[in-house]
Amino acid sequence: MTSKDLKRLQQQSRWLSTVAGLMFLGLAALVVLPLLAVIQRNDLTLDEVLGRGVWMQWLPTIPYLFAIVAIRRGFAVFARGGRVGIAMGVACRRAGWALAIGAGFSAFGVPMLARAGDAHSRTLMNFDPAYVAIGVVGLALVLLGGLLDRASSAEARVESLEHELQEFV
């Protein structure tokens, strides 16, 4: 890879970091603003809203937000000159676990909490194919992150061997 290609990738990574940051802000606003509107429109206190179980529906959003932050940080680290294998390996692992946890909580945690509470839902599990797909993609990202880590350490070892060879010759 030429230095021109590397600079172009870093520039694209900077742009993608900005896009991921905007996605985070947008999703966070989509979580907070409707909650505030419900509180204001119905003259409810935050304790009353939390007591009604509204928080259960939004709880899986937290790991998804963490996944967006993890990917944004990976792009930002690479854009600032970090090694792509290390930066994206960590980002893939963190985002992958966050997606898997969020999907698992969406499929199992929310229905179980709803069943334990006063909610209308009496289902034990919610087998939405989207949750299964997101969970599988999350686990695949964890594996990909591990592969990127291994490739990065192999690359570092090759570079050190090249350096030793040049000193020897």
Tab-separated table of C-alpha atoms in Angstrom:
chain	number	residue	atom	x	y	z
A	1	MET	CA	0.000	0.000	0.000
A	2	THR	CA	1.419	3.352	-0.990
A	3	SER	CA	1.463	6.336	1.336
A	4	LYS	CA	-1.077	8.023	-0.950
A	5	ASP	CA	-3.465	5.085	-0.473
A	6	LEU	CA	-2.890	5.164	3.273
A	7	LYS	CA	-3.649	8.893	3.448
A	8	ARG	CA	-6.830	8.353	1.428
A	9	LEU	CA	-7.933	5.571	3.787
A	10	GLN	CA	-7.206	7.749	6.803
A	11	GLN	CA	-9.235	10.577	5.282
A	12	GLN	CA	-12.148	8.204	4.624
A	13	SER	CA	-11.804	6.880	8.158
A	14	ARG	CA	-12.006	10.431	9.522
A	15	TRP	CA	-15.195	10.965	7.511
A	16	LEU	CA	-16.674	7.652	8.722
A	17	SER	CA	-15.817	8.578	12.311
A	18	THR	CA	-17.816	11.781	11.892
A	19	VAL	CA	-20.753	9.889	10.355
A	20	ALA	CA	-20.733	7.375	13.217
A	21	GLY	CA	-20.693	10.249	15.711
A	22	LEU	CA	-23.723	11.798	14.020
A	23	MET	CA	-25.472	8.411	14.062
A	24	PHE	CA	-24.806	8.154	17.796
A	25	LEU	CA	-26.213	11.623	18.441
A	26	GLY	CA	-29.267	10.921	16.280
A	27	LEU	CA	-30.041	7.610	17.948
A	28	ALA	CA	-29.489	9.060	21.417
A	29	ALA	CA	-31.891	11.894	20.542
A	30	LEU	CA	-34.455	9.366	19.281
A	31	VAL	CA	-34.297	7.674	22.675
A	32	VAL	CA	-34.334	10.728	24.930
A	33	LEU	CA	-36.692	13.133	23.127
A	34	PRO	CA	-39.766	10.841	22.953
A	35	LEU	CA	-39.278	9.955	26.611
A	36	LEU	CA	-39.207	13.644	27.515
A	37	ALA	CA	-42.282	14.269	25.347
A	38	VAL	CA	-44.235	11.516	27.121
A	39	ILE	CA	-43.259	12.937	30.491
A	40	GLN	CA	-44.263	16.479	29.520
A	41	ARG	CA	-47.469	15.608	27.654
A	42	ASN	CA	-48.838	13.395	30.415
A	43	ASP	CA	-47.504	15.461	33.319
A	44	LEU	CA	-45.634	12.422	34.600
A	45	THR	CA	-42.580	12.335	36.772
A	46	LEU	CA	-39.564	10.351	35.684
A	47	ASP	CA	-40.267	7.856	38.488
A	48	GLU	CA	-43.774	7.248	37.121
A	49	VAL	CA	-42.443	6.637	33.624
A	50	LEU	CA	-39.805	4.251	34.921
A	51	GLY	CA	-42.407	2.501	37.044
A	52	ARG	CA	-44.539	1.833	33.969
A	53	GLY	CA	-41.810	-0.231	32.352
A	54	VAL	CA	-41.131	2.151	29.471
A	55	TRP	CA	-37.420	1.854	30.254
A	56	MET	CA	-37.474	-1.862	29.357
A	57	GLN	CA	-38.175	-1.104	25.722
A	58	TRP	CA	-35.253	1.310	25.502
A	59	LEU	CA	-32.726	-0.650	27.582
A	60	PRO	CA	-31.354	-2.698	24.627
A	61	THR	CA	-30.481	0.585	22.933
A	62	ILE	CA	-27.593	1.117	25.359
A	63	PRO	CA	-25.417	-1.708	23.945
A	64	TYR	CA	-26.276	-0.593	20.407
A	65	LEU	CA	-25.106	2.931	21.245
A	66	PHE	CA	-21.917	1.449	22.692
A	67	ALA	CA	-21.365	-0.456	19.423
A	68	ILE	CA	-21.613	2.779	17.445
A	69	VAL	CA	-19.146	4.472	19.807
A	70	ALA	CA	-16.718	1.538	19.503
A	71	ILE	CA	-16.740	1.688	15.708
A	72	ARG	CA	-16.412	5.481	15.741
A	73	ARG	CA	-13.387	5.230	18.022
A	74	GLY	CA	-11.794	2.620	15.761
A	75	PHE	CA	-12.170	4.899	12.748
A	76	ALA	CA	-10.865	7.879	14.726
A	77	VAL	CA	-7.774	6.010	15.973
A	78	PHE	CA	-6.885	4.895	12.455
A	79	ALA	CA	-7.551	8.376	11.056
A	80	ARG	CA	-5.072	9.826	13.571
A	81	GLY	CA	-2.353	7.501	12.327
A	82	GLY	CA	-2.964	4.310	14.272
A	83	ARG	CA	-2.444	0.905	12.731
A	84	VAL	CA	-5.564	-0.311	10.987
A	85	GLY	CA	-5.295	-3.869	12.312
A	86	ILE	CA	-5.033	-2.810	15.927
A	87	ALA	CA	-7.617	-0.014	15.747
A	88	MET	CA	-10.245	-1.989	13.884
A	89	GLY	CA	-9.533	-5.224	15.754
A	90	VAL	CA	-10.412	-3.601	19.059
A	91	ALA	CA	-13.382	-1.789	17.492
A	92	CYS	CA	-14.755	-4.972	15.927
A	93	ARG	CA	-14.481	-6.933	19.162
A	94	ARG	CA	-16.135	-4.238	21.276
A	95	ALA	CA	-18.882	-3.535	18.754
A	96	GLY	CA	-19.449	-7.241	18.201
A	97	TRP	CA	-19.953	-7.976	21.887
A	98	ALA	CA	-22.215	-4.934	22.218
A	99	LEU	CA	-24.370	-6.039	19.270
A	100	ALA	CA	-24.592	-9.603	20.570
A	101	ILE	CA	-25.548	-8.415	24.064
A	102	GLY	CA	-28.098	-5.919	22.711
A	103	ALA	CA	-29.676	-8.533	20.449
A	104	GLY	CA	-29.765	-11.106	23.227
A	105	PHE	CA	-31.338	-8.627	25.573
A	106	SER	CA	-33.894	-7.629	22.923
A	107	ALA	CA	-34.804	-11.255	22.256
A	108	PHE	CA	-34.748	-12.606	25.803
A	109	GLY	CA	-34.219	-9.908	28.439
A	110	VAL	CA	-37.037	-7.512	27.586
A	111	PRO	CA	-39.702	-10.247	27.213
A	112	MET	CA	-38.613	-11.862	30.484
A	113	LEU	CA	-38.667	-8.532	32.340
A	114	ALA	CA	-42.057	-7.721	30.806
A	115	ARG	CA	-43.374	-11.086	31.904
A	116	ALA	CA	-42.102	-10.549	35.440
A	117	GLY	CA	-43.721	-7.110	35.635
A	118	ASP	CA	-47.191	-5.794	34.988
A	119	ALA	CA	-46.695	-5.555	31.234
A	120	HIS	CA	-49.208	-6.960	28.772
A	121	SER	CA	-46.743	-9.311	27.119
A	122	ARG	CA	-46.730	-12.849	28.465
A	123	THR	CA	-44.224	-14.272	25.997
A	124	LEU	CA	-41.017	-15.778	27.294
A	125	MET	CA	-38.969	-15.069	24.183
A	126	ASN	CA	-39.298	-12.841	21.172
A	127	PHE	CA	-37.879	-14.593	18.134
A	128	ASP	CA	-37.584	-11.686	15.759
A	129	PRO	CA	-35.199	-12.730	12.960
A	130	ALA	CA	-33.599	-9.282	13.102
A	131	TYR	CA	-32.387	-9.925	16.658
A	132	VAL	CA	-30.936	-13.271	15.647
A	133	ALA	CA	-29.196	-11.719	12.636
A	134	ILE	CA	-27.787	-8.842	14.683
A	135	GLY	CA	-26.541	-11.272	17.323
A	136	VAL	CA	-24.826	-13.457	14.722
A	137	VAL	CA	-23.253	-10.427	13.033
A	138	GLY	CA	-22.043	-9.280	16.444
A	139	LEU	CA	-20.377	-12.621	17.133
A	140	ALA	CA	-18.847	-12.593	13.642
A	141	LEU	CA	-17.384	-9.161	14.406
A	142	VAL	CA	-15.835	-10.557	17.590
A	143	LEU	CA	-14.141	-13.281	15.525
A	144	LEU	CA	-13.079	-10.776	12.878
A	145	GLY	CA	-11.565	-8.578	15.575
A	146	GLY	CA	-9.531	-11.533	16.811
A	147	LEU	CA	-8.335	-12.267	13.283
A	148	LEU	CA	-7.333	-8.637	12.791
A	149	ASP	CA	-5.374	-8.766	16.057
A	150	ARG	CA	-3.528	-11.895	14.926
A	151	ALA	CA	-2.797	-10.412	11.510
A	152	SER	CA	-1.533	-7.224	13.120
A	153	SER	CA	0.824	-9.068	15.451
A	154	ALA	CA	2.062	-11.234	12.547
A	155	GLU	CA	2.693	-8.064	10.545
A	156	ALA	CA	4.636	-6.557	13.444
A	157	ARG	CA	6.712	-9.736	13.724
A	158	VAL	CA	7.492	-9.676	9.994
A	159	GLU	CA	8.561	-6.032	10.252
A	160	SER	CA	10.874	-6.822	13.172
A	161	LEU	CA	12.378	-9.751	11.260
A	162	GLU	CA	12.921	-7.512	8.222
A	163	HIS	CA	14.666	-4.989	10.454
A	164	GLU	CA	16.910	-7.703	11.942
A	165	LEU	CA	17.708	-9.011	8.474
A	166	GLN	CA	18.687	-5.548	7.240
A	167	GLU	CA	20.978	-5.111	10.251
A	168	PHE	CA	22.546	-8.478	9.543
A	169	VAL	CA	23.173	-7.728	5.861
